[in-house]
Short mmCIF file of C-alpha atoms and ligand atoms in Angstrom, two decimals:
data_model
loop_
_atom_site.label_atom_id
_atom_site.label_comp_id
_atom_site.label_asym_id
_atom_site.label_seq_id
_atom_site.Cartn_x
_atom_site.Cartn_y
_atom_site.Cartn_z
CA MET A 1 77.99 45.01 95.57
CA GLY A 2 79.42 42.01 97.64
CA LYS A 3 82.59 40.12 96.88
CA ALA A 4 80.85 36.95 95.79
CA ARG A 5 78.55 38.81 93.45
CA ASP A 6 81.54 40.61 92.03
CA LYS A 7 83.11 37.21 91.44
CA SER A 8 80.15 35.78 89.68
CA TYR A 9 79.79 38.96 87.66
CA LYS A 10 83.36 38.64 86.61
CA PHE A 11 82.79 35.00 85.71
CA PHE A 12 79.83 35.96 83.68
CA LEU A 13 81.86 38.55 81.85
CA VAL A 14 84.55 35.97 81.13
CA LEU A 15 81.98 33.53 80.03
CA LEU A 16 80.39 36.15 77.98
CA LYS A 17 83.64 37.04 76.45
CA THR A 18 84.49 33.37 75.73
CA TYR A 19 81.19 32.32 74.33
CA LYS A 20 80.01 35.61 72.94
CA ASP A 21 79.54 34.47 69.41
CA ASN A 22 78.09 31.05 70.27
CA LEU A 23 75.75 32.54 72.77
CA ILE A 24 74.19 34.81 70.25
CA ALA A 25 73.57 31.83 68.01
CA PHE A 26 72.13 29.90 70.93
CA VAL A 27 69.75 32.66 71.95
CA VAL A 28 68.56 33.09 68.39
CA ALA A 29 68.03 29.34 68.06
CA LEU A 30 66.18 29.21 71.31
CA ALA A 31 63.96 32.08 70.31
CA ILE A 32 63.16 30.48 66.98
CA GLY A 33 62.55 27.14 68.64
CA LEU A 34 60.20 28.56 71.24
CA SER A 35 58.28 30.62 68.78
CA PHE A 36 57.98 27.60 66.42
CA ILE A 37 56.47 25.50 69.20
CA ALA A 38 54.12 28.32 70.08
CA TYR A 39 53.17 28.73 66.41
CA GLU A 40 52.55 25.03 65.80
CA GLU A 41 50.28 24.93 68.84
CA GLY A 42 47.75 27.29 67.15
CA PHE A 43 48.15 26.21 63.49
CA ALA A 44 45.43 24.28 61.54
CA TYR A 45 43.77 23.89 58.12
CA LYS A 46 40.47 25.28 56.97
CA ILE A 47 38.72 22.92 54.53
CA ILE A 48 36.87 24.93 51.91
CA VAL A 49 34.45 23.31 49.44
CA ASP A 50 33.37 25.67 46.66
CA GLY A 51 34.15 28.68 48.83
CA GLU A 52 32.37 27.32 51.88
CA THR A 53 34.27 26.24 54.98
CA ILE A 54 33.08 22.84 56.13
CA GLY A 55 35.59 22.39 58.96
CA ILE A 56 38.97 23.15 60.50
CA THR A 57 41.46 20.45 61.39
CA LYS A 58 45.06 19.78 62.15
CA ASN A 59 44.71 16.25 60.70
CA ILE A 60 45.05 17.37 57.15
CA ASN A 61 46.48 14.08 55.91
CA GLU A 62 43.56 12.07 57.25
CA VAL A 63 41.16 14.43 55.50
CA LYS A 64 43.08 14.15 52.23
CA ASN A 65 43.00 10.37 52.52
CA PHE A 66 39.28 10.42 53.15
CA ILE A 67 38.68 12.49 50.01
CA GLU A 68 40.85 10.10 48.02
CA GLU A 69 38.85 7.22 49.49
CA LEU A 70 35.53 8.74 48.34
CA HIS A 71 36.94 9.08 44.83
CA LYS A 72 38.02 5.46 44.81
CA ARG A 73 34.68 4.20 46.13
CA GLU A 74 32.75 6.10 43.43
CA ARG A 75 35.09 4.92 40.68
CA GLN A 76 34.65 1.31 41.73
CA LYS A 77 30.87 1.69 41.75
CA THR A 78 30.68 2.71 38.06
CA GLY A 79 33.89 1.44 36.54
CA THR A 80 34.21 4.72 34.64
CA ASP A 81 36.27 7.81 35.05
CA ILE A 82 34.82 10.35 37.43
CA VAL A 83 35.52 13.94 38.27
CA LEU A 84 34.69 15.88 41.39
CA ASN A 85 32.18 18.60 40.72
CA GLN A 86 33.46 20.82 43.57
CA GLN A 87 36.70 22.61 44.18
CA ILE A 88 38.29 21.76 47.52
CA LYS A 89 40.91 24.09 49.04
CA PHE A 90 42.95 23.93 52.26
CA GLU A 91 43.91 27.15 53.96
CA ARG A 92 46.44 27.43 56.74
CA VAL A 93 45.01 29.30 59.71
CA ARG A 94 45.96 30.03 63.33
CA VAL A 95 43.13 29.05 65.60
CA GLY A 96 42.56 28.03 69.14
CA LYS A 97 41.76 24.47 70.15
CA LYS A 98 38.07 25.27 70.52
CA ASP A 99 37.82 26.21 66.84
CA LEU A 100 38.85 22.77 65.59
CA THR A 101 36.13 20.54 64.05
CA ASP A 102 35.68 16.92 65.00
CA LEU A 103 37.11 14.68 62.25
CA HIS A 104 33.89 12.64 61.91
CA LYS A 105 31.93 15.82 61.47
CA ILE A 106 34.33 16.86 58.70
CA TYR A 107 33.89 13.48 56.98
CA ALA A 108 30.11 13.79 57.12
CA ASN A 109 30.26 17.35 55.78
CA LEU A 110 32.54 16.28 52.95
CA GLU A 111 30.24 13.43 51.96
CA ASN A 112 27.36 15.88 51.84
CA ALA A 113 29.16 18.53 49.88
CA MET A 114 31.01 16.37 47.39
CA SER A 115 29.46 15.03 44.18
CA PHE A 116 31.00 13.43 41.14
CA SER A 117 30.44 13.55 37.40
CA TYR A 118 30.88 10.40 35.39
CA LYS A 119 32.77 10.09 32.17
CA ALA A 120 30.16 8.76 29.75
CA ALA A 121 29.47 8.18 26.06
CA VAL A 122 26.66 10.61 25.35
CA ILE A 123 24.31 9.94 22.43
CA ILE A 124 23.54 13.22 20.71
CA VAL A 125 20.72 13.36 18.17
CA ASP A 126 20.54 16.43 15.94
CA GLY A 127 22.69 18.30 18.43
CA LYS A 128 20.56 17.38 21.43
CA PHE A 129 21.49 15.16 24.38
CA VAL A 130 19.25 12.09 24.39
CA THR A 131 20.90 9.53 26.63
CA ALA A 132 24.29 8.37 27.90
CA LEU A 133 26.03 5.08 28.43
CA LYS A 134 29.13 4.27 30.40
CA ASN A 135 31.38 3.96 27.38
CA GLU A 136 31.51 4.27 23.63
CA LYS A 137 31.32 0.52 23.14
CA GLU A 138 28.06 0.37 25.07
CA ALA A 139 26.66 3.36 23.19
CA ASN A 140 27.53 1.79 19.85
CA LYS A 141 26.01 -1.48 20.98
CA VAL A 142 22.69 0.22 21.81
CA LEU A 143 22.60 2.05 18.46
CA GLU A 144 23.36 -1.26 16.75
CA MET A 145 20.49 -2.96 18.62
CA LEU A 146 18.11 -0.21 17.51
CA LYS A 147 19.15 -0.57 13.86
CA ASN A 148 18.87 -4.35 14.03
CA LYS A 149 15.27 -4.03 15.12
CA TYR A 150 14.41 -2.94 11.56
CA ALA A 151 17.43 -4.08 9.58
CA LYS A 152 16.01 -7.54 8.78
CA ASP A 153 16.96 -8.37 5.18
CA SER A 154 17.47 -4.74 4.24
CA ASP A 155 20.40 -3.69 2.11
CA ARG A 156 21.24 -0.49 3.97
CA THR A 157 20.34 0.73 7.44
CA TYR A 158 21.06 4.17 8.83
CA PHE A 159 19.62 6.89 11.03
CA LYS A 160 17.58 9.69 9.54
CA GLU A 161 18.86 12.08 12.17
CA ASP A 162 22.46 13.07 12.81
CA VAL A 163 23.44 10.64 15.59
CA LYS A 164 26.76 11.16 17.34
CA ILE A 165 28.53 9.69 20.33
CA GLU A 166 30.56 12.14 22.40
CA GLU A 167 32.64 11.67 25.52
CA LYS A 168 31.35 13.92 28.30
CA TYR A 169 31.25 14.16 32.09
CA ILE A 170 27.64 13.97 33.23
CA PRO A 171 25.70 13.71 36.49
CA PRO A 172 25.18 10.03 37.36
CA LYS A 173 21.38 10.26 37.04
CA TYR A 174 21.70 10.59 33.26
CA LEU A 175 23.66 7.39 32.90
CA ALA A 176 21.42 4.70 31.38
CA SER A 177 21.61 0.94 30.99
CA ARG A 178 21.32 -0.57 27.51
CA GLU A 179 17.63 -1.29 27.99
CA GLU A 180 16.90 2.18 29.35
CA ALA A 181 18.85 3.87 26.56
CA LEU A 182 17.05 1.79 23.93
CA LYS A 183 13.71 2.86 25.40
CA ILE A 184 14.69 6.55 25.54
CA LEU A 185 15.92 6.53 21.93
CA GLN A 186 12.53 5.22 20.80
CA GLN A 187 10.49 7.63 22.88
CA PRO A 188 8.29 9.85 20.76
CA VAL A 189 9.25 13.47 20.29
CA LYS A 190 6.04 13.80 18.30
CA LYS A 191 2.93 11.85 19.20
CA ALA A 192 1.04 9.72 16.70
CA VAL A 193 -2.11 11.22 15.19
CA THR A 194 -5.07 8.86 15.43
CA TYR A 195 -8.65 8.97 14.23
CA THR A 196 -11.69 7.28 15.68
CA VAL A 197 -13.96 5.86 13.00
CA LYS A 198 -17.48 7.29 12.93
CA GLU A 199 -20.71 5.93 11.45
CA ASN A 200 -20.68 5.93 7.62
CA ASP A 201 -16.93 6.61 7.42
CA SER A 202 -14.99 4.96 4.66
CA LEU A 203 -11.27 4.85 3.95
CA TRP A 204 -11.99 7.15 1.07
CA SER A 205 -13.84 9.77 3.15
CA ILE A 206 -11.21 9.66 5.91
CA ALA A 207 -8.41 10.07 3.36
CA ARG A 208 -10.24 12.96 1.68
CA ASP A 209 -11.01 14.72 4.99
CA HIS A 210 -7.37 14.53 6.08
CA ASP A 211 -5.82 15.27 2.70
CA MET A 212 -4.17 11.86 2.55
CA TYR A 213 -3.94 8.93 0.18
CA ILE A 214 -5.77 5.70 1.07
CA ASP A 215 -2.50 3.87 0.37
CA ASP A 216 -0.72 5.86 3.08
CA ILE A 217 -3.45 5.06 5.62
CA LEU A 218 -3.17 1.36 4.75
CA LYS A 219 0.63 1.46 5.16
CA LEU A 220 0.26 2.99 8.64
CA ASN A 221 -2.36 0.43 9.65
CA PRO A 222 -1.26 -3.04 8.58
CA GLY A 223 -4.20 -5.39 8.22
CA LEU A 224 -6.73 -2.57 7.84
CA THR A 225 -9.53 -3.24 5.34
CA GLU A 226 -12.47 -1.24 3.95
CA ASN A 227 -14.51 -2.94 6.65
CA LEU A 228 -14.34 -0.09 9.19
CA LYS A 229 -16.25 -0.25 12.44
CA PRO A 230 -17.38 2.87 14.33
CA GLY A 231 -15.14 3.40 17.36
CA GLN A 232 -12.16 1.75 15.68
CA VAL A 233 -8.96 3.80 16.10
CA ILE A 234 -6.66 4.16 13.13
CA TYR A 235 -3.32 5.92 12.68
CA LEU A 236 -3.11 8.94 10.42
CA SER A 237 0.52 9.70 11.19
CA PRO A 238 3.05 7.67 13.14
CA ALA A 239 4.74 8.73 16.35
CA VAL A 240 8.10 10.32 15.59
CA PRO A 241 10.73 8.83 17.90
CA ASN A 242 13.97 10.46 19.02
CA VAL A 243 15.75 8.37 16.42
CA THR A 244 14.37 7.13 13.11
CA VAL A 245 15.85 4.00 11.58
CA VAL A 246 15.90 4.21 7.81
CA THR A 247 16.10 0.94 5.92
CA GLU A 248 16.56 0.53 2.20
CA LYS A 249 15.68 -2.72 0.50
CA ARG A 250 16.30 -3.46 -3.14
CA ILE A 251 13.49 -5.44 -4.73
CA VAL A 252 13.10 -6.90 -8.21
CA TYR A 253 9.67 -7.60 -9.65
CA LYS A 254 7.91 -8.08 -12.97
CA GLU A 255 5.34 -5.58 -14.14
CA GLU A 256 3.05 -5.53 -17.16
CA ILE A 257 3.52 -2.76 -19.70
CA PRO A 258 0.16 -1.53 -20.94
CA PHE A 259 -0.37 -1.18 -24.69
CA GLU A 260 -1.54 1.95 -26.42
CA THR A 261 -4.50 2.16 -28.76
CA LYS A 262 -3.88 3.82 -32.11
CA TYR A 263 -6.63 4.88 -34.45
CA THR A 264 -6.70 4.96 -38.23
CA GLN A 265 -9.42 6.29 -40.51
CA ASP A 266 -11.42 4.09 -42.83
CA ASP A 267 -13.71 5.78 -45.36
CA LYS A 268 -15.60 2.54 -45.96
CA LEU A 269 -17.02 2.61 -42.43
CA TYR A 270 -19.62 5.01 -41.09
CA THR A 271 -18.52 7.46 -38.37
CA ASN A 272 -20.33 5.41 -35.72
CA GLN A 273 -18.54 2.23 -36.76
CA SER A 274 -15.08 0.95 -35.92
CA LYS A 275 -13.10 -2.21 -36.50
CA VAL A 276 -10.18 -3.64 -34.51
CA LEU A 277 -7.35 -4.25 -36.99
CA VAL A 278 -4.71 -5.43 -34.46
CA GLU A 279 -5.50 -6.73 -30.99
CA GLY A 280 -3.34 -5.07 -28.31
CA LYS A 281 -0.98 -7.20 -26.20
CA LYS A 282 0.56 -6.17 -22.88
CA GLY A 283 4.33 -6.20 -22.56
CA LEU A 284 6.42 -7.21 -19.55
CA LYS A 285 9.30 -5.53 -17.75
CA GLU A 286 11.59 -6.33 -14.85
CA VAL A 287 11.76 -3.47 -12.37
CA THR A 288 14.50 -2.93 -9.81
CA ALA A 289 13.43 -0.56 -7.06
CA VAL A 290 14.62 0.55 -3.64
CA VAL A 291 11.97 0.58 -0.95
CA VAL A 292 12.73 3.13 1.79
CA SER A 293 11.13 2.61 5.23
CA TYR A 294 11.14 4.65 8.43
CA ASN A 295 11.02 2.38 11.49
CA GLY A 296 9.59 -0.38 9.33
CA ILE A 297 6.92 1.74 7.64
CA GLU A 298 7.35 2.11 3.89
CA VAL A 299 7.65 5.77 2.92
CA SER A 300 8.86 5.69 -0.65
CA LYS A 301 9.88 3.52 -3.56
CA LYS A 302 12.63 4.66 -5.91
CA ILE A 303 12.75 2.93 -9.30
CA GLU A 304 16.40 2.21 -10.09
CA SER A 305 16.12 0.47 -13.42
CA GLU A 306 13.64 -1.12 -15.78
CA ASN A 307 14.44 -3.92 -18.16
CA VAL A 308 11.89 -4.59 -20.89
CA LEU A 309 11.37 -8.34 -21.30
CA LYS A 310 8.58 -8.10 -23.85
CA ASN A 311 7.43 -5.06 -25.77
CA PRO A 312 3.71 -4.34 -25.82
CA VAL A 313 1.80 -4.58 -29.10
CA ASN A 314 -0.31 -1.52 -29.77
CA LYS A 315 -3.96 -2.00 -30.52
CA ILE A 316 -4.96 -0.57 -33.89
CA VAL A 317 -8.54 0.44 -34.49
CA ALA A 318 -9.98 1.64 -37.79
CA VAL A 319 -12.58 4.35 -37.30
CA GLY A 320 -15.13 5.09 -40.00
CA SER A 321 -15.04 8.46 -41.69
CA LYS A 322 -18.10 7.96 -43.85
CA ARG A 323 -20.89 10.21 -42.69
CA ILE A 324 -24.14 8.52 -41.79
CA SER A 325 -26.87 9.60 -44.14
CA TYR A 326 -30.56 8.97 -43.71
CA ILE A 327 -31.19 10.50 -47.11
CA ALA A 328 -32.19 8.12 -49.87
CA THR A 329 -29.77 7.50 -52.74
CA GLY A 330 -32.59 6.52 -55.14
CA PHE A 331 -31.16 3.02 -55.51
CA PHE A 332 -32.00 -0.01 -53.39
CA ASN A 333 -29.72 -2.61 -51.93
CA TYR A 334 -30.84 -6.19 -51.40
CA PRO A 335 -32.49 -6.20 -47.96
CA ALA A 336 -31.12 -9.68 -47.10
CA ARG A 337 -28.56 -12.21 -48.28
CA GLY A 338 -30.49 -15.06 -49.85
CA THR A 339 -32.20 -16.44 -52.91
CA ILE A 340 -35.17 -14.98 -54.71
CA THR A 341 -37.85 -17.63 -54.49
CA SER A 342 -40.77 -15.62 -55.86
CA ARG A 343 -40.82 -12.63 -58.20
CA PHE A 344 -43.13 -9.69 -58.58
CA GLY A 345 -46.22 -10.35 -60.70
CA GLN A 346 -49.27 -12.57 -61.08
CA ARG A 347 -49.20 -15.66 -58.97
CA TRP A 348 -52.10 -18.10 -58.58
CA GLY A 349 -54.41 -15.63 -60.12
CA ARG A 350 -53.47 -12.62 -58.02
CA LEU A 351 -50.69 -10.00 -57.92
CA HIS A 352 -47.59 -10.82 -55.85
CA THR A 353 -46.70 -7.29 -54.83
CA GLY A 354 -42.99 -7.83 -54.07
CA VAL A 355 -40.09 -10.30 -54.23
CA ASP A 356 -39.48 -13.10 -51.74
CA ILE A 357 -35.91 -13.62 -50.61
CA ALA A 358 -35.38 -16.87 -48.72
CA ALA A 359 -32.82 -16.55 -45.93
CA PRO A 360 -32.05 -18.40 -42.70
CA GLN A 361 -34.39 -17.80 -39.78
CA GLY A 362 -32.99 -15.00 -37.58
CA SER A 363 -30.56 -13.61 -40.20
CA LEU A 364 -30.44 -9.83 -40.66
CA ILE A 365 -32.76 -7.64 -42.74
CA TYR A 366 -31.24 -4.27 -43.82
CA ALA A 367 -32.84 -1.04 -44.96
CA ALA A 368 -32.63 -0.98 -48.77
CA ASP A 369 -32.08 2.81 -48.71
CA GLY A 370 -32.01 5.68 -46.20
CA GLY A 371 -35.31 7.02 -44.86
CA THR A 372 -37.78 7.10 -41.98
CA VAL A 373 -39.61 4.14 -40.43
CA ILE A 374 -43.32 4.84 -40.85
CA PHE A 375 -44.55 1.46 -39.61
CA SER A 376 -43.05 -1.26 -37.44
CA GLY A 377 -45.53 -3.86 -36.22
CA TRP A 378 -47.94 -6.61 -37.14
CA GLU A 379 -50.00 -6.44 -40.31
CA SER A 380 -52.38 -9.11 -41.53
CA GLY A 381 -50.71 -11.39 -44.12
CA TYR A 382 -47.32 -9.64 -43.77
CA GLY A 383 -46.80 -10.78 -40.18
CA TYR A 384 -44.17 -8.56 -38.54
CA LEU A 385 -43.55 -5.76 -41.00
CA VAL A 386 -41.37 -2.67 -41.36
CA LYS A 387 -42.24 0.16 -43.78
CA ILE A 388 -39.64 2.80 -44.69
CA ASP A 389 -40.51 6.07 -46.41
CA HIS A 390 -37.56 7.24 -48.52
CA HIS A 391 -39.06 10.71 -49.05
CA ASN A 392 -38.61 10.48 -52.80
CA GLY A 393 -41.98 8.94 -53.65
CA TYR A 394 -40.84 5.46 -52.70
CA VAL A 395 -41.80 3.36 -49.68
CA THR A 396 -40.29 -0.10 -49.06
CA TYR A 397 -41.87 -3.04 -47.14
CA TYR A 398 -40.05 -5.82 -45.29
CA GLY A 399 -42.45 -8.60 -44.24
CA HIS A 400 -42.62 -11.92 -42.29
CA ALA A 401 -39.88 -10.78 -39.83
CA SER A 402 -39.32 -12.81 -36.66
CA LYS A 403 -38.18 -9.71 -34.76
CA LEU A 404 -38.36 -5.95 -35.31
CA LEU A 405 -35.26 -3.85 -34.51
CA VAL A 406 -36.62 -0.36 -35.27
CA LYS A 407 -39.71 1.60 -34.30
CA LYS A 408 -41.96 4.08 -36.00
CA GLY A 409 -40.23 7.47 -36.39
CA ASP A 410 -36.65 6.07 -36.45
CA LYS A 411 -34.34 7.47 -39.09
CA VAL A 412 -32.42 4.69 -40.80
CA ALA A 413 -29.37 4.71 -43.01
CA LYS A 414 -28.96 2.61 -46.11
CA GLY A 415 -27.77 -0.86 -45.02
CA GLN A 416 -28.82 -0.43 -41.36
CA LYS A 417 -30.21 -3.47 -39.53
CA ILE A 418 -33.97 -3.17 -39.12
CA ALA A 419 -35.35 -6.67 -38.42
CA LEU A 420 -34.60 -10.41 -38.38
CA VAL A 421 -35.78 -12.92 -40.96
CA GLY A 422 -38.78 -15.07 -39.97
CA SER A 423 -41.95 -16.65 -41.33
CA THR A 424 -44.69 -14.70 -39.56
CA GLY A 425 -47.99 -14.01 -41.39
CA HIS A 426 -48.72 -15.98 -44.59
CA ALA A 427 -45.37 -17.65 -45.14
CA THR A 428 -44.38 -21.26 -45.74
CA GLY A 429 -40.74 -20.75 -44.67
CA PRO A 430 -38.34 -18.05 -43.46
CA HIS A 431 -38.00 -15.31 -46.05
CA VAL A 432 -38.28 -11.55 -46.52
CA HIS A 433 -41.16 -10.25 -48.57
CA PHE A 434 -39.64 -7.10 -50.08
CA GLU A 435 -41.95 -4.62 -51.67
CA VAL A 436 -41.33 -1.28 -53.40
CA ARG A 437 -44.21 1.17 -53.69
CA LYS A 438 -43.95 4.15 -55.96
CA ASN A 439 -46.48 6.82 -54.98
CA GLY A 440 -48.43 4.10 -53.17
CA VAL A 441 -48.46 1.61 -56.02
CA PRO A 442 -46.42 -1.64 -55.80
CA VAL A 443 -43.83 -1.89 -58.58
CA ASN A 444 -41.36 -4.58 -59.55
CA PRO A 445 -38.35 -4.09 -57.21
CA LEU A 446 -35.82 -5.92 -59.36
CA PRO A 447 -34.97 -3.04 -61.74
CA TYR A 448 -34.17 -0.86 -58.72
CA LEU A 449 -31.89 -3.34 -56.95
CA ASN A 450 -28.13 -3.09 -57.11
CA ARG A 451 -26.63 -6.43 -57.79
ZN1 ZN B 501 -44.03 -12.29 -50.96
#
């Protein structure tokens, strides 16, 4: 070792001795500093979207700003809250320069990989998503518009289905405008059933074939009449939309109350006779009802109250209980209401075989007793004549009639109408020639007649 080197060695030792403690600190600091620089040189961030690396960069702040910018842009576009559908993570890695991704490439990759969900007011019908609007106010507005379509002068309007509005994050494609939402809500979930009219169809046959009421078909087809044309298409059931608007309308109207007919027995009348004792009169009531309609089509009517304004008057009819008998009683009634103008006996030198009862032309002639018609027709001198056999040895004659009401073979009851008064044959005026023959021989009728 030379002298100079010894010197410098000594100096170093002194120095070492003097600065020993500081030097250690310095060396440590230097080492840390150097290694820090070396470390920073190779340090970067991996950008991971939903587990997939889309780039590596040192410019982490720029990337974060870009993501924030995308958020802002999307929010401004819709004016609603949005959430990112993906999870973005940054991972610190040591890489070489060649592994770094160009910033523009990272931006492009982010735009591709990122998507947002929108906060929306979702309309849920019977638990199912139907449509969505950007906020609850809009959703309510659309539901209100739908109700108003049918609400016209109804007293209550509501939805048949359970309709709810819920706040949810949804993909932007499900977000609808008012008009779109209104259309979707009215879209059919069940199609209408139609029928094409065939030759010889009638409302009645169509209703019968489809187990429907004609009234229901008419309700579904306003303006429809019985005048069906082949090829005409009619509705048998309406389309069922996503949402059904139910309207209730209270109506007040007057309705007639029908009367009943009561019967009483009358033993003075024959069983085939009846007499109206009291004429029936309809009553009147005021009815309050609630008409329920689905989307404007009436489905039911509930009667709420009835107020009787006028009670009906029941019709009362007396019905005969006297049995009709064609059997002779053995006594004779006067065959007509009138005056005896000629008696039985000799007249102008010959026998007048009966009594003449003058009565108005066309008035009624009755059978004097029950029996069987054995002649009804024209006979010389008698004109139109009826003969009744009473099956007890007696036969009665009724002559000069203007019209005959019975025919040969008819069974007649005592007092039954048989002919009309006239002046046919040898007669000077309208009268009945009434004759009684006992075993074929004319006898004086007067002793047999009940007065
Ligand atoms: Zn006579």
